[in-house]
Coordinates of C-alpha atoms in Angstrom, one line a residue:
Chain A
M24 CA -52.5 159.4 182.7
T25 CA -53.8 157.5 186.0
D26 CA -57.5 158.3 185.7
I27 CA -59.0 155.1 185.8
A28 CA -62.3 156.2 184.5
W29 CA -60.4 156.4 181.0
I30 CA -59.1 152.9 181.5
D31 CA -62.3 151.6 182.1
L32 CA -64.2 153.3 178.8
A33 CA -60.9 152.7 176.9
L34 CA -61.0 148.2 177.4
A35 CA -64.9 149.3 177.4
S36 CA -64.7 150.2 173.6
A37 CA -62.0 148.0 173.1
R38 CA -64.1 144.9 173.9
P39 CA -66.2 143.9 170.9
K40 CA -63.1 144.0 168.3
A41 CA -60.5 142.2 170.8
L42 CA -62.5 139.4 172.0
G43 CA -63.8 138.6 168.9
A44 CA -60.4 138.4 167.6
L45 CA -59.5 136.1 170.4
L46 CA -63.2 134.2 169.9
R47 CA -61.1 133.7 166.2
Y48 CA -57.8 132.7 167.8
F49 CA -59.4 130.5 170.4
R50 CA -62.8 129.0 168.7
D51 CA -64.0 128.8 172.3
L52 CA -66.1 131.2 173.1
D53 CA -65.0 130.7 177.1
T54 CA -61.5 130.9 176.7
A55 CA -62.3 133.8 174.6
E56 CA -64.0 136.0 177.5
E57 CA -61.2 134.5 180.1
A58 CA -58.3 135.6 178.0
F59 CA -59.1 139.0 177.5
Q60 CA -60.7 138.9 181.0
E61 CA -57.1 138.4 181.9
A62 CA -55.7 141.0 179.7
C63 CA -57.9 143.6 181.1
L64 CA -56.8 142.4 185.2
R65 CA -52.8 143.4 183.6
A66 CA -54.5 146.5 181.7
I67 CA -56.5 148.2 184.8
R68 CA -52.4 146.7 186.2
T69 CA -50.4 147.8 184.3
W70 CA -51.7 151.3 182.2
P71 CA -52.0 154.2 185.5
E72 CA -48.1 153.0 185.8
K73 CA -46.8 153.1 182.1
G74 CA -49.8 155.0 180.1
P75 CA -51.8 153.7 177.8
P76 CA -50.8 152.1 174.9
R77 CA -51.1 153.3 172.0
D78 CA -53.3 151.1 170.1
P79 CA -55.4 149.6 173.6
T80 CA -57.3 146.9 171.3
A81 CA -53.9 145.2 169.6
W82 CA -52.5 145.1 173.3
L83 CA -55.7 143.2 175.0
I84 CA -55.3 140.7 172.0
F85 CA -51.9 140.3 172.2
V86 CA -51.6 140.4 176.2
G87 CA -55.2 137.7 175.7
R88 CA -53.4 136.2 173.7
N89 CA -50.7 134.9 175.8
S90 CA -52.6 134.6 178.2
G91 CA -55.4 132.5 177.4
I92 CA -52.2 130.5 175.5
D93 CA -51.3 129.9 179.5
A94 CA -54.3 128.4 180.7
V95 CA -54.1 126.6 177.9
R96 CA -51.2 124.7 179.2
K97 CA -52.2 125.3 182.4
R98 CA -55.2 122.8 182.0
S99 CA -53.3 119.9 179.6
K100 CA -50.3 120.0 182.3
L101 CA -48.0 119.8 178.5
Q102 CA -45.6 122.4 179.2
A103 CA -44.3 124.0 181.9
L104 CA -45.3 127.7 182.1
P105 CA -43.3 131.1 180.4
D106 CA -42.0 133.2 182.6
E107 CA -44.2 136.8 183.2
D108 CA -41.3 138.1 181.9
T109 CA -41.8 137.6 178.5
I110 CA -44.6 139.0 178.8
S111 CA -44.6 142.0 180.2
D112 CA -42.3 143.4 177.4
T113 CA -45.0 143.8 175.3
E114 CA -44.3 146.9 172.9
D115 CA -42.9 145.3 170.0
A116 CA -44.8 142.7 169.5
E117 CA -48.0 144.9 169.9
S118 CA -47.5 147.6 167.3
D119 CA -45.9 144.3 165.4
I120 CA -50.5 143.6 166.3
A121 CA -51.5 146.9 165.7
E122 CA -50.5 147.0 161.7
R123 CA -51.5 143.5 160.9
L124 CA -55.1 144.6 162.6
D125 CA -57.3 147.0 160.2
D126 CA -60.9 147.3 160.1
S127 CA -60.6 144.7 158.0
H128 CA -59.5 142.1 160.4
Y129 CA -62.2 143.6 162.5
R130 CA -65.5 143.2 160.5
D131 CA -65.2 139.7 160.0
D132 CA -64.7 138.8 163.6
I133 CA -66.8 141.6 164.9
L134 CA -69.7 139.8 162.8
R135 CA -68.8 136.9 163.8
L136 CA -69.1 137.4 167.6
L137 CA -72.6 139.6 167.1
F138 CA -73.5 136.2 165.2
I139 CA -73.2 134.1 167.5
C140 CA -75.3 135.7 169.7
C141 CA -78.3 136.0 166.8
H142 CA -79.0 131.7 167.0
P143 CA -81.5 131.1 165.6
D144 CA -82.4 128.7 167.6
L145 CA -82.7 131.1 171.2
P146 CA -85.4 133.1 172.4
A147 CA -85.0 137.3 170.7
T148 CA -84.8 137.5 175.3
Q149 CA -81.9 135.4 175.0
Q150 CA -80.5 136.6 172.5
I151 CA -80.0 139.8 173.9
A152 CA -79.2 139.1 177.3
L153 CA -76.6 136.9 175.1
A154 CA -75.7 139.9 173.6
L155 CA -75.0 142.2 176.3
R156 CA -72.7 140.2 178.4
I157 CA -71.1 139.3 176.4
V158 CA -70.3 141.8 173.5
S159 CA -70.8 144.6 175.0
G160 CA -69.5 143.2 179.4
L161 CA -72.3 143.8 181.0
S162 CA -72.5 141.9 184.3
V163 CA -75.0 139.0 185.1
P164 CA -76.7 141.1 188.4
Q165 CA -76.6 144.2 185.7
I166 CA -78.7 142.2 182.2
A167 CA -81.1 139.9 185.0
R168 CA -82.1 143.7 186.6
A169 CA -83.4 144.5 184.0
F170 CA -84.7 141.4 182.9
L171 CA -86.5 141.2 186.6
V172 CA -85.3 137.7 187.3
S173 CA -82.8 136.9 189.5
E174 CA -79.0 136.1 189.2
S175 CA -79.1 132.8 189.6
A176 CA -82.1 132.0 186.9
M177 CA -80.5 134.8 184.6
E178 CA -77.0 133.0 184.8
Q179 CA -78.0 129.7 184.3
R180 CA -80.1 131.3 181.4
I181 CA -77.0 132.4 179.7
T182 CA -75.0 129.0 180.3
R183 CA -77.3 127.5 178.4
A184 CA -77.7 130.0 175.8
K185 CA -73.5 129.9 175.2
A186 CA -74.3 126.1 175.8
R187 CA -76.5 126.1 172.4
V188 CA -74.7 128.4 171.0
A189 CA -71.7 126.0 171.4
K190 CA -72.7 122.3 170.6
A191 CA -73.9 124.6 167.1
G192 CA -70.4 125.2 166.4
V193 CA -69.6 129.1 165.6
P194 CA -68.6 129.7 161.6
F195 CA -65.1 130.7 161.3
E196 CA -65.2 130.6 157.9
T197 CA -64.9 134.0 156.3
P198 CA -68.3 134.0 155.0
S199 CA -69.4 135.5 150.7
S200 CA -71.1 138.5 150.8
E201 CA -74.6 137.3 150.2
E202 CA -73.8 135.6 153.7
R203 CA -72.3 138.3 155.0
A204 CA -75.5 140.4 154.4
E205 CA -77.6 138.4 155.7
R206 CA -75.1 138.1 159.0
L207 CA -75.4 141.6 159.2
S208 CA -79.2 142.1 158.9
I209 CA -79.8 140.1 161.7
V210 CA -76.8 141.4 163.8
S211 CA -79.2 144.8 163.1
T212 CA -82.3 143.1 163.9
M213 CA -80.5 142.3 167.5
I214 CA -79.2 145.7 168.1
Y215 CA -82.5 146.9 167.5
L216 CA -83.9 144.5 170.1
I217 CA -81.9 145.9 172.2
F218 CA -83.2 148.9 171.7
N219 CA -86.7 148.8 172.0
E220 CA -85.9 146.6 175.3
G221 CA -84.6 149.7 176.4
Y222 CA -86.7 152.0 175.4
S223 CA -89.7 150.8 175.9
Q224 CA -89.4 151.0 179.6
A225 CA -91.3 154.6 180.5
D226 CA -88.4 154.7 183.6
P227 CA -85.0 156.4 182.6
R228 CA -83.6 155.1 186.1
H229 CA -84.6 151.4 184.8
E230 CA -81.6 149.5 184.2
A231 CA -82.9 148.4 181.6
A232 CA -83.2 151.8 179.9
A233 CA -79.5 151.5 179.5
F234 CA -79.2 149.4 176.9
S235 CA -80.8 151.8 174.1
D236 CA -77.1 153.9 174.7
E237 CA -75.9 150.5 174.4
A238 CA -77.4 149.0 171.3
I239 CA -77.0 153.0 170.1
R240 CA -73.1 152.1 170.9
L241 CA -73.1 148.9 168.8
A242 CA -74.3 150.3 165.9
R243 CA -71.8 153.3 166.1
L244 CA -68.9 150.2 165.6
M245 CA -71.1 148.7 163.0
L246 CA -71.0 151.5 160.7
R247 CA -67.5 152.1 161.8
I248 CA -66.9 149.2 160.1
F249 CA -69.1 148.7 158.2
P250 CA -69.9 152.6 156.6
A251 CA -71.1 152.4 153.4
E252 CA -74.6 150.0 154.6
P253 CA -77.3 152.5 153.8
E254 CA -79.5 149.8 156.4
L255 CA -76.6 150.0 159.2
M256 CA -76.8 153.8 158.9
G257 CA -80.8 153.6 158.8
L258 CA -80.9 151.5 161.8
L259 CA -78.4 154.5 164.0
A260 CA -80.6 156.9 162.7
L261 CA -83.9 155.4 163.5
M262 CA -82.6 155.0 166.7
L263 CA -81.0 157.7 167.8
L264 CA -84.8 159.6 166.2
Q265 CA -86.3 157.2 168.2
I266 CA -83.7 158.5 171.7
S267 CA -83.7 162.4 170.9
R268 CA -87.9 162.5 171.7
R269 CA -87.0 160.5 175.3
P270 CA -87.3 163.3 177.6
A271 CA -90.1 164.0 176.0
R272 CA -92.5 160.6 176.0
F273 CA -93.1 160.9 179.1
S274 CA -95.4 163.4 182.0
A275 CA -93.9 163.8 185.4
E276 CA -96.3 162.1 186.4
D277 CA -95.3 158.7 184.4
E278 CA -97.7 159.2 182.3
I279 CA -97.3 158.5 178.2
V280 CA -97.4 161.8 175.8
L281 CA -97.8 161.2 172.4
L282 CA -96.2 161.9 169.9
E283 CA -98.6 165.0 169.2
D284 CA -98.7 166.3 171.9
Q285 CA -95.3 166.2 172.6
D286 CA -93.4 169.0 174.1
R287 CA -90.9 169.4 171.1
S288 CA -88.3 171.5 172.5
L289 CA -87.1 168.8 174.6
W290 CA -86.6 166.9 171.8
N291 CA -82.6 165.8 171.7
Q292 CA -81.4 168.0 168.3
L293 CA -78.0 167.1 168.3
F294 CA -79.7 163.6 167.7
I295 CA -82.0 164.5 165.4
N296 CA -79.1 166.5 163.6
E297 CA -76.8 163.7 163.2
A298 CA -80.0 161.4 162.3
L299 CA -80.3 163.4 159.2
A300 CA -77.3 163.6 157.6
L301 CA -77.0 160.0 158.3
L302 CA -80.0 159.5 156.3
D303 CA -79.5 161.9 153.5
K304 CA -76.4 159.8 153.7
A305 CA -79.0 156.0 153.5
L306 CA -80.3 157.7 150.6
R307 CA -78.4 158.5 148.5
H308 CA -77.0 155.2 148.1
R309 CA -80.3 153.9 146.4
Q310 CA -80.8 150.4 148.5
P311 CA -84.3 151.2 150.2
G312 CA -84.5 148.8 153.3
P313 CA -87.3 148.9 155.9
Y314 CA -84.8 149.9 159.0
Q315 CA -84.2 153.6 155.8
L316 CA -88.0 153.7 155.5
Q317 CA -89.0 153.6 159.7
A318 CA -86.2 155.9 159.5
A319 CA -87.3 158.4 157.0
I320 CA -90.5 158.3 158.3
A321 CA -89.8 159.4 162.4
A322 CA -87.3 161.5 160.3
V323 CA -90.7 163.9 158.8
H324 CA -92.3 163.5 162.5
S325 CA -88.9 165.5 163.4
R326 CA -88.4 168.0 160.5
A327 CA -92.1 169.8 161.5
K328 CA -91.7 172.2 164.3
R329 CA -95.2 171.6 165.7
A330 CA -97.6 168.2 164.9
E331 CA -100.0 170.8 163.2
D332 CA -96.8 170.5 160.5
T333 CA -96.8 167.3 160.5
D334 CA -96.3 166.0 156.1
W335 CA -98.5 163.5 156.4
V336 CA -99.1 162.5 152.6
E337 CA -94.9 161.7 152.7
I338 CA -95.6 160.4 155.5
D339 CA -98.5 157.3 154.1
L340 CA -96.1 157.3 151.5
L341 CA -93.2 155.7 153.3
Y342 CA -95.2 153.7 154.9
R343 CA -97.0 152.2 151.6
A344 CA -93.4 151.6 150.6
L345 CA -92.7 150.0 153.7
E346 CA -95.8 148.2 153.2
R347 CA -94.4 146.2 149.5
I348 CA -90.8 145.1 151.1
Q349 CA -91.7 143.8 154.3
P350 CA -95.5 143.5 154.0
S351 CA -97.2 143.4 157.9
P352 CA -100.6 143.9 159.5
V353 CA -98.7 146.3 162.3
I354 CA -96.9 148.9 159.1
T355 CA -100.8 148.3 158.1
L356 CA -101.7 149.6 161.3
N357 CA -99.2 151.8 161.4
R358 CA -100.6 152.8 157.6
A359 CA -104.0 153.2 159.4
V360 CA -102.7 155.9 162.4
V361 CA -102.3 157.4 158.8
I362 CA -105.5 157.7 156.9
S363 CA -107.0 158.5 159.7
K364 CA -105.4 161.7 159.8
L365 CA -105.5 161.9 156.0
H366 CA -109.5 160.7 155.2
G367 CA -110.9 160.3 158.6
P368 CA -111.9 157.2 161.3
E369 CA -114.1 155.9 159.6
A370 CA -111.4 154.9 156.5
A371 CA -108.8 154.3 158.9
L372 CA -111.7 151.1 160.2
D373 CA -111.6 150.1 157.6
L374 CA -108.2 149.2 157.5
V375 CA -107.4 148.2 161.2
D376 CA -110.9 145.8 161.1
P377 CA -109.3 142.9 158.5
L378 CA -106.0 143.1 160.7
G379 CA -108.6 141.1 163.8
E380 CA -107.2 137.6 163.0
K381 CA -103.4 138.4 162.6
L382 CA -103.0 141.7 165.6
D383 CA -106.1 139.8 168.3
G384 CA -103.3 139.6 170.9
Y385 CA -101.8 143.0 169.8
F386 CA -102.0 146.0 172.6
Y387 CA -101.9 148.6 169.6
Y388 CA -104.5 147.3 167.8
H389 CA -107.0 147.3 170.7
G390 CA -106.2 151.0 171.3
L391 CA -106.0 152.3 167.7
R392 CA -109.6 150.5 167.0
G393 CA -110.8 151.5 170.9
N394 CA -110.0 155.4 169.6
L395 CA -111.4 155.0 165.9
L396 CA -115.0 153.7 167.2
K397 CA -114.4 156.5 170.0
Q398 CA -114.3 159.7 167.5
L399 CA -117.0 157.7 165.5
G400 CA -119.2 157.3 168.5
R401 CA -119.4 154.0 169.1
H402 CA -118.6 153.9 172.2
G403 CA -119.7 150.4 173.5
Q404 CA -117.6 148.8 170.8
A405 CA -114.4 151.6 172.2
R406 CA -115.3 150.4 175.4
E407 CA -114.5 146.9 174.7
A408 CA -111.6 147.5 171.7
F409 CA -110.0 149.8 175.3
D410 CA -111.1 147.1 178.0
R411 CA -109.0 144.7 175.5
A412 CA -106.0 146.8 175.3
I413 CA -105.7 146.9 178.9
A414 CA -105.8 143.1 179.3
L415 CA -103.3 143.6 176.8
A416 CA -100.4 146.1 178.4
H417 CA -96.3 145.7 179.1
S418 CA -96.7 148.1 181.4
A419 CA -99.0 150.1 183.6
A420 CA -98.0 153.6 181.3
E421 CA -100.1 151.5 179.4
A422 CA -102.8 150.7 180.3
A423 CA -103.3 153.8 182.7
H424 CA -103.2 156.1 179.0
I425 CA -106.2 153.5 178.0
R426 CA -107.5 154.0 180.9
R427 CA -108.3 158.3 180.3
Q428 CA -109.6 157.2 177.0
I429 CA -112.4 154.8 178.7
D430 CA -112.2 158.3 181.3
K431 CA -112.4 160.7 178.7
M432 CA -115.2 159.2 176.9
Q433 CA -117.3 158.5 179.5
Q434 CA -116.8 162.0 180.5
E435 CA -117.8 162.9 177.2
A436 CA -120.7 161.3 176.5
G437 CA -121.8 162.0 180.2
Q438 CA -121.9 165.2 178.3
A439 CA -123.7 164.5 175.6
A440 CA -126.3 162.8 177.6
V441 CA -126.9 166.3 179.9
K442 CA -127.8 168.7 176.6
Chain B
M38 CA -53.2 186.2 164.8
L39 CA -56.7 183.4 164.7
Y40 CA -55.6 180.3 165.9
A41 CA -57.5 176.8 164.5
I42 CA -57.3 174.4 167.5
L43 CA -58.2 171.2 166.3
C44 CA -59.4 168.2 168.2
Y45 CA -58.1 164.4 167.9
A46 CA -58.8 162.0 170.0
H47 CA -60.3 158.5 169.7
E48 CA -63.7 158.1 168.4
E49 CA -64.6 155.3 170.0
T50 CA -64.0 156.5 172.7
V51 CA -65.2 159.8 173.0
F52 CA -69.1 158.8 171.5
A53 CA -68.5 155.6 174.4
W54 CA -68.7 158.2 177.3
T55 CA -72.3 158.3 179.2
K56 CA -74.4 161.6 179.6
E57 CA -72.3 162.4 183.0
E58 CA -68.7 161.9 182.2
E59 CA -69.2 163.9 178.8
A60 CA -71.1 166.5 181.1
A61 CA -68.0 166.4 183.5
V62 CA -65.3 167.2 180.7
M63 CA -67.3 169.3 178.9
E64 CA -67.4 171.7 182.3
K65 CA -64.2 171.6 183.0
L66 CA -62.9 172.4 179.7
Y67 CA -65.6 175.5 179.7
A68 CA -63.9 176.4 183.0
V69 CA -60.8 176.9 180.8
Q70 CA -62.4 178.7 178.1
E71 CA -63.6 181.4 180.2
P72 CA -61.2 183.4 180.4
L73 CA -60.4 184.1 176.6
A74 CA -64.3 183.9 176.0
K75 CA -64.7 186.6 178.7
A76 CA -61.6 188.9 177.2
G77 CA -63.4 188.0 174.0
K78 CA -60.9 186.0 172.6
L79 CA -62.8 182.9 171.7
G80 CA -64.2 182.3 168.6
P81 CA -66.8 179.8 167.5
V82 CA -65.7 176.6 169.5
G83 CA -67.4 173.2 167.3
R84 CA -67.9 169.6 167.4
L85 CA -67.4 167.1 164.4
M86 CA -70.9 165.3 164.1
P87 CA -68.9 161.2 164.0
T88 CA -67.3 160.6 161.0
T89 CA -69.6 157.2 160.2
A90 CA -72.0 161.1 159.4
A91 CA -69.8 161.9 157.1
T92 CA -69.8 162.3 153.7
T93 CA -66.4 162.8 151.0
V94 CA -66.4 164.7 147.9
R95 CA -62.7 163.7 146.0
K96 CA -62.1 164.5 142.4
G97 CA -62.6 162.0 140.2
R98 CA -61.7 161.2 137.3
D99 CA -64.9 162.2 135.0
E100 CA -66.9 163.7 138.0
A101 CA -66.1 163.8 141.7
L102 CA -66.4 161.0 143.4
V103 CA -68.9 160.6 146.4
I104 CA -68.2 158.6 149.2
D105 CA -69.0 157.0 152.7
G106 CA -66.8 158.1 155.4
P107 CA -63.9 159.6 156.2
F108 CA -63.5 155.3 156.8
A109 CA -62.0 154.8 160.6
E110 CA -58.7 154.4 159.2
T111 CA -57.3 156.7 160.4
K112 CA -57.3 156.2 164.3
E113 CA -57.4 159.2 164.9
A114 CA -60.4 161.7 163.8
L115 CA -61.2 165.6 164.4
L116 CA -63.3 165.5 166.3
G117 CA -63.9 169.7 167.4
F118 CA -62.4 173.1 166.1
Y119 CA -61.4 176.3 168.4
V120 CA -61.3 179.8 166.6
V121 CA -59.2 181.7 169.2
D122 CA -56.9 184.7 168.7
F123 CA -53.5 184.5 170.4
D124 CA -50.3 187.5 169.5
T125 CA -48.1 184.8 170.0
L126 CA -47.8 180.6 169.3
D127 CA -46.9 180.3 172.8
E128 CA -50.0 181.7 174.3
A129 CA -51.9 178.5 172.1
V130 CA -49.8 175.6 173.5
A131 CA -50.5 176.5 177.1
F132 CA -54.1 177.1 176.3
S133 CA -53.7 173.8 174.9
K134 CA -52.2 172.3 177.3
Q135 CA -54.9 173.3 179.6
L136 CA -57.2 172.0 177.2
S137 CA -55.9 168.5 177.2
S138 CA -55.1 168.3 181.2
V139 CA -58.6 168.7 181.9
N140 CA -59.7 165.7 179.1
P141 CA -59.8 162.4 179.8
G142 CA -59.1 160.6 176.5
S143 CA -56.3 160.3 174.6
T144 CA -57.0 163.4 172.4
S145 CA -54.1 165.8 170.6
Y146 CA -54.3 169.3 170.0
E147 CA -53.0 170.5 166.6
I148 CA -52.3 174.4 166.4
R149 CA -52.9 176.1 163.0
P150 CA -52.9 180.0 162.4
F151 CA -55.5 181.4 159.2
Y152 CA -56.6 183.7 157.8
V153 CA -60.2 184.8 157.3
F154 CA -61.4 184.9 154.1
R155 CA -65.0 185.1 155.0
P156 CA -66.8 185.3 158.5
G157 CA -69.2 184.4 157.2
D158 CA -73.4 184.4 159.3
A159 CA -74.7 181.0 159.2
A160 CA -74.0 180.3 162.5
S161 CA -75.3 183.1 164.0

């Protein structure tokens, strides 16, 4: 096997497990990272010649551990370096490690590794950057390009975030089942943030667009080591359903295409099928959670062959359940869309207006409000809401979408005046 | 004789393929399949959804147990299968070797002759 691409893949997929195990061993993120780097270098040197080891992850942990010990010794200058030979014959030791390392070992290692990136003192963007750097192994320039900052700024940001995490201390004790559930939920949120960072990009060639795939990869990894967690199934299902629509979300002119106007034949049916299977599985556990409910809502849309076939009653029920377990004005705002489908714009507006206090700085609030006012013929107020939305838009595509709504409204108003 | 050729591989690696890598692999695999398909000897070829999407029903004491998984206890998972018509095992081995040579992962192929009980029509 001389295919370097295969080695890259094997290294990337072994990274969270191997780095997690090295972190447990060295209890220091920098040492663990250096050790992993060194192990990867040796893998690239020896695997093409000798062929891949039976268990790449165990090999990397073993070699990384030895080189990490060397590095620590070198720094402390206490002992002479061992021969290169002592680590070159890794076959026996590797299989020994492989036997002792099953998924239950990796479980807490990986969870810890992801968890330290979610340090509550770090703003979300730093959590994402740190996770992408440490867990996913993306390069600083890659991350910098995605966040539209200079490499040196990103380097500094990551260094600072690491320092803050190191200062806070990494929890190494085995978490109780409650703590584990809490960590799992924090990590899930972070994975979803990574997903959204990529998903919000209109342009699939944009650097950040790849984050969505990375988030899905991380969720798969989590689900593989926590295979009976319905919320992880829900999270993965939700992301698969959302990304299944990516080919239909933007027109050739990069304009936003609303869900109801999307060409559903462009939706990725493979992703949808997998998500529906996962969601069915999750619901069997009878432990509903926000990701399962959001995925269930997305699934109702995916099951509808045409927009007009959408089961809005079902979606309304799911949103009500979501409001109960996770009350939030954003969820109520989303339910207002459903209410407008079921009971018209007037009823929806009654639900939307009281949210103004909390959602005044939210693009979608003003966008939806403008749309409802427009439907009711209150064009002056609609115009005000749309202007506010444009001021809050995150991307050119969002602003352009609202501008088209205004144009349409003016056209209609113009036609009405002529009549 | 009908053979099922079962494809086992590291799920993590295979599902880490990018779209481009996936497409490149599939193109090579299709090239291997094409002559068989033309000769009318290739049956359905399936890719299984990942084991995370799987559910297992296992005989329990009173009632059958429904559990998640198969869990990743097994390093290599069954990821897909071919149904092919060969006269001899040698042919099946040769075909599997070809598949293996174009597949970049550490994939193994298990060859199992089988009988058809019901041809079925769900997939058509």
